[in-house]
PDB file of C-alpha atoms in Angstrom:
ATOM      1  CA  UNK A   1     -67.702  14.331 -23.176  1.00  0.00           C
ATOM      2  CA  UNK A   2     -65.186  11.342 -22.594  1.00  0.00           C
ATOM      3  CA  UNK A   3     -63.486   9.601 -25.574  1.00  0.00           C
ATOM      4  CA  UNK A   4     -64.845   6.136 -26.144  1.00  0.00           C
ATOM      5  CA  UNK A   5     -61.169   5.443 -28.241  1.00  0.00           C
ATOM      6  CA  UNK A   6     -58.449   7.423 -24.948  1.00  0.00           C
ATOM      7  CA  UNK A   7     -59.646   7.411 -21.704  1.00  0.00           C
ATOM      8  CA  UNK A   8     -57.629  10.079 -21.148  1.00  0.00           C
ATOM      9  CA  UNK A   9     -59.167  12.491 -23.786  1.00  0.00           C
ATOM     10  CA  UNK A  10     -62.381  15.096 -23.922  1.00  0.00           C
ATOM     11  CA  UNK A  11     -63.921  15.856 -26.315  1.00  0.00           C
ATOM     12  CA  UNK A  12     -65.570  18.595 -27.503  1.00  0.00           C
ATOM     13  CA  UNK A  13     -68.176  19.220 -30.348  1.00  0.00           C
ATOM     14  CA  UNK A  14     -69.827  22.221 -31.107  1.00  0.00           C
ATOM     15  CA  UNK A  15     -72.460  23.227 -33.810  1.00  0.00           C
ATOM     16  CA  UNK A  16     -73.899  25.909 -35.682  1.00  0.00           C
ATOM     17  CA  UNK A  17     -75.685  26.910 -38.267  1.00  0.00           C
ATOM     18  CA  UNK A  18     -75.084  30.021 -40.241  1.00  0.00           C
ATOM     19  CA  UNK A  19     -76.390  31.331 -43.631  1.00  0.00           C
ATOM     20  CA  UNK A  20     -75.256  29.958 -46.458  1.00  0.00           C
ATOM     21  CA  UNK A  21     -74.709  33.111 -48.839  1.00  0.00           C
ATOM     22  CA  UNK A  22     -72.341  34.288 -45.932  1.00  0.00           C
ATOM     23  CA  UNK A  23     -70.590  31.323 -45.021  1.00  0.00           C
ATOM     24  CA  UNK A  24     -69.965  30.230 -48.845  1.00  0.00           C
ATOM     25  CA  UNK A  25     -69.425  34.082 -49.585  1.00  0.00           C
ATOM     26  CA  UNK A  26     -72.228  33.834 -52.376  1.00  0.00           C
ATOM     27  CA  UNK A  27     -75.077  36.398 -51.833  1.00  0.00           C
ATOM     28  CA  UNK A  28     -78.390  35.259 -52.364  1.00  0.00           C
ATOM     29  CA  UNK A  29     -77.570  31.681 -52.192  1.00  0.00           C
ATOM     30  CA  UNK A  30     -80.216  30.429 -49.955  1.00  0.00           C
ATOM     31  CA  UNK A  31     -80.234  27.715 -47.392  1.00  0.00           C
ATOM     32  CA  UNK A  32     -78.467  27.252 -44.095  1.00  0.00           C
ATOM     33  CA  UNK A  33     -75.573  25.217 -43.307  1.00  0.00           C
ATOM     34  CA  UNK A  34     -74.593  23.071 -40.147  1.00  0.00           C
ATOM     35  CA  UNK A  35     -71.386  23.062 -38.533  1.00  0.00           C
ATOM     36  CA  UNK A  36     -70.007  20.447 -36.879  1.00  0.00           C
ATOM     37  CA  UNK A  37     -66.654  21.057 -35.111  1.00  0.00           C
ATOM     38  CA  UNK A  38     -64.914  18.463 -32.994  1.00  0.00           C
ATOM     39  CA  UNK A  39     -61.828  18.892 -30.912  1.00  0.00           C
ATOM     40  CA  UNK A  40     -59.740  16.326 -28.377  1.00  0.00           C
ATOM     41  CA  UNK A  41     -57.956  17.805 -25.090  1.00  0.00           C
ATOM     42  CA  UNK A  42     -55.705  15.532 -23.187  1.00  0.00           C
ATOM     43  CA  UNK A  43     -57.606  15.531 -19.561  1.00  0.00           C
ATOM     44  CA  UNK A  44     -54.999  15.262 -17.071  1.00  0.00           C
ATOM     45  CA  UNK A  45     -52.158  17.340 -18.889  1.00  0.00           C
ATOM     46  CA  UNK A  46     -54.513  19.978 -20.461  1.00  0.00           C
ATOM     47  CA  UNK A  47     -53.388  20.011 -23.633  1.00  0.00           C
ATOM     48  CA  UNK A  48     -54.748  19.895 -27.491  1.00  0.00           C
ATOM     49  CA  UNK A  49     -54.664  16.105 -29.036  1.00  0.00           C
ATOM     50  CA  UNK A  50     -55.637  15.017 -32.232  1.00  0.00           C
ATOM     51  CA  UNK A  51     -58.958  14.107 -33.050  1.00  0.00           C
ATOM     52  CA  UNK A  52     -59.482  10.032 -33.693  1.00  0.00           C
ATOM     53  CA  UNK A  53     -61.120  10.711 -36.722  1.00  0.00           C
ATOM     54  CA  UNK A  54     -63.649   7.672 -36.824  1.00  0.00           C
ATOM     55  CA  UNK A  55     -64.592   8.353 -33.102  1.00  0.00           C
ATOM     56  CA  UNK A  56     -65.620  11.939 -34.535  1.00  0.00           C
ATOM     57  CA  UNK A  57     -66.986  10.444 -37.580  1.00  0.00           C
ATOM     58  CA  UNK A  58     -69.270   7.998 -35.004  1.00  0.00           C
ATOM     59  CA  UNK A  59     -70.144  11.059 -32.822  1.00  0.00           C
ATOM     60  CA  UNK A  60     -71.105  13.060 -36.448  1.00  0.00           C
ATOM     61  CA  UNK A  61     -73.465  10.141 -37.086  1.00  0.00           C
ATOM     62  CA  UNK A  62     -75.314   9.966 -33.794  1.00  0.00           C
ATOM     63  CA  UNK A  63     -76.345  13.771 -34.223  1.00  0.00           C
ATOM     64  CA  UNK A  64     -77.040  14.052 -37.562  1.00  0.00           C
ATOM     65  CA  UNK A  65     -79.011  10.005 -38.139  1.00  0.00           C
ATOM     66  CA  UNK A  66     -78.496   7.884 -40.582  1.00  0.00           C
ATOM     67  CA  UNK A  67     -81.062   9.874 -43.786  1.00  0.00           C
ATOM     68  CA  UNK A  68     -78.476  12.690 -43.184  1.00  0.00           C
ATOM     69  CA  UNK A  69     -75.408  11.014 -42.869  1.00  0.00           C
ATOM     70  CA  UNK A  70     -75.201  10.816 -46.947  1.00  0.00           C
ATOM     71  CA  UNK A  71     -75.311  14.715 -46.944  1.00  0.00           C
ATOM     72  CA  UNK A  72     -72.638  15.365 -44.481  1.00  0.00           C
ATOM     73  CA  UNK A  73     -68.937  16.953 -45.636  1.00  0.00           C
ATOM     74  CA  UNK A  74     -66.230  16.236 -43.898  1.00  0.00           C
ATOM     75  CA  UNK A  75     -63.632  19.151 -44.320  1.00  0.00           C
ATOM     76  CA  UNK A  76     -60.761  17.686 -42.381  1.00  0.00           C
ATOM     77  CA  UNK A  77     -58.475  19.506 -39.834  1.00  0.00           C
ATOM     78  CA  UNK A  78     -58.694  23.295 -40.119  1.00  0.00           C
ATOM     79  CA  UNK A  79     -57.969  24.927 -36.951  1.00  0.00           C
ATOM     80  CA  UNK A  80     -56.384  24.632 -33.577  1.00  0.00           C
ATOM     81  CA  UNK A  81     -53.625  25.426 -31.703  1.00  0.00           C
ATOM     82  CA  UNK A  82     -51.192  22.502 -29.951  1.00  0.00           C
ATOM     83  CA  UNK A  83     -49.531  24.991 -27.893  1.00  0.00           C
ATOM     84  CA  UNK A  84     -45.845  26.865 -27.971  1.00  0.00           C
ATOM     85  CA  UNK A  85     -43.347  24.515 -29.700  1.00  0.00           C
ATOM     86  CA  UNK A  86     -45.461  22.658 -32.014  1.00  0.00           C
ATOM     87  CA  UNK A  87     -45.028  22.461 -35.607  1.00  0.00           C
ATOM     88  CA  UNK A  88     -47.746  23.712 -37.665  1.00  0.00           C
ATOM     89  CA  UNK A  89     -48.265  20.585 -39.461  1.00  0.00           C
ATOM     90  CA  UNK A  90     -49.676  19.260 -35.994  1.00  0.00           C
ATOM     91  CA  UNK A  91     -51.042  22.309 -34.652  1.00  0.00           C
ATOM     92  CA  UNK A  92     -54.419  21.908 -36.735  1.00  0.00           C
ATOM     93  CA  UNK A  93     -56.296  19.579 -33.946  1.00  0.00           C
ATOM     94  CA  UNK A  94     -60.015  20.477 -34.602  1.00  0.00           C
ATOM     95  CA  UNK A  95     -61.923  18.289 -37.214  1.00  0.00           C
ATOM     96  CA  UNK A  96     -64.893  19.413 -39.232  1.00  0.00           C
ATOM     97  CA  UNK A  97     -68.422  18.685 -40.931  1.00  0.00           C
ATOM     98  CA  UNK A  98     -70.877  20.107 -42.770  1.00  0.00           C
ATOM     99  CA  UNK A  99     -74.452  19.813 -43.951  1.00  0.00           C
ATOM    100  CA  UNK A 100     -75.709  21.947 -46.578  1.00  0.00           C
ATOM    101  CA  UNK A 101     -80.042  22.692 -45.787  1.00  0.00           C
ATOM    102  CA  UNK A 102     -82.216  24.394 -47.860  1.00  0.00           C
ATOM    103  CA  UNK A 103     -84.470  26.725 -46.890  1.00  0.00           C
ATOM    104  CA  UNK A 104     -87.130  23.913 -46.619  1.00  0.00           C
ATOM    105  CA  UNK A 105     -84.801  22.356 -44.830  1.00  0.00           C
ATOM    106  CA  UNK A 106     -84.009  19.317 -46.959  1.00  0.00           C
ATOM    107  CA  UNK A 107     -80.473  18.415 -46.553  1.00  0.00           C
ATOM    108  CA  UNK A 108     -78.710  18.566 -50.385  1.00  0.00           C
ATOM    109  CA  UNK A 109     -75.069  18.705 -51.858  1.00  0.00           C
ATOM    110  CA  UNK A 110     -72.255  20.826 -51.379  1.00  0.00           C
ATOM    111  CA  UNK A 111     -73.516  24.406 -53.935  1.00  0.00           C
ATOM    112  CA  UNK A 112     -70.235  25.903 -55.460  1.00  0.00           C
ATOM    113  CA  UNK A 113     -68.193  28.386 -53.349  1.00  0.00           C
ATOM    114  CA  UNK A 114     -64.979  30.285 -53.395  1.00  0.00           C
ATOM    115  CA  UNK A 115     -63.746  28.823 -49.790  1.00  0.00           C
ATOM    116  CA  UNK A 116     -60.233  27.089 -50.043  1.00  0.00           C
ATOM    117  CA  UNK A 117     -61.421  23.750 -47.874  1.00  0.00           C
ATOM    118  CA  UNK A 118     -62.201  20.311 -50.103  1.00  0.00           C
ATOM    119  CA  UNK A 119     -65.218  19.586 -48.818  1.00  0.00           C
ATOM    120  CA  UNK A 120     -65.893  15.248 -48.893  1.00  0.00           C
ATOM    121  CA  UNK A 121     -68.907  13.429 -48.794  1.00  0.00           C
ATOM    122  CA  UNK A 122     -68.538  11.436 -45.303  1.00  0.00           C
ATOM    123  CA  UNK A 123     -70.528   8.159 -46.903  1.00  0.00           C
ATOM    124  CA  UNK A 124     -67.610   6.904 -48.856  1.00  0.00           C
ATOM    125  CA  UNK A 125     -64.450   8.862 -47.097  1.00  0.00           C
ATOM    126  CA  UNK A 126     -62.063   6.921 -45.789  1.00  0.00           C
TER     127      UNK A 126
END
């Protein structure tokens, strides 16, 4: 979809939702866990940009409502490639979120894991 902040940028968001005991490496914890990835490509030259993080936070909102919102992590810019050239420092262009469910589906917090990501609340990140 088209940027509402560049005219020039697409965005793209993607989710999924994958078991918790395998995405937090804990067996048996149960639950699910929605992924929310958005990245920014410059649509005339082709190439990566970096994600206007309250457009993505805006876009995050309008999927997930507002009773969610309070459950969503944001887990900042983890992957992505800016092409030959660029340092690695600016390389990471794709932003993302996540909402922990149980298996009733109730959104709850963040359960303890092993992963190497800080994980913060959306409601209250600046």
């Amino acid at each position: 979809m088209r940027s509402v902040t560049d005219r020039h940028v697409t965005l793209l968001i993607v989710g999924s939702i994958e078991d918790q005991a395998v995405l937090l490496e804990r067996p048996g914890q149960a639950g699910s866990v929605l992924t929310l990835s958005v990245s920014a490509t410059h649509g005339r030259l082709g190439t990566r940009q970096a994600v206007d993080s309250a457009e993505a936070r805006a876009w995050v909102e309008a999927i997930v409502g507002p009773s969610w919102l309070p459950h969503v992590y944001a887990a900042g810019n983890l992957s992505g490639s800016a092409g030959p050239g660029v340092s690695p420092s600016k390389a990471k262009t794709t932003t993302y979120f996540y909402l922990f469910l149980g298996p009733d589906g109730v959104p709850h917090a963040e359960p303890e894991h092993q992963l190497r990501v800080k994980m913060v609340p959306l409601v209250g990140a600046a």
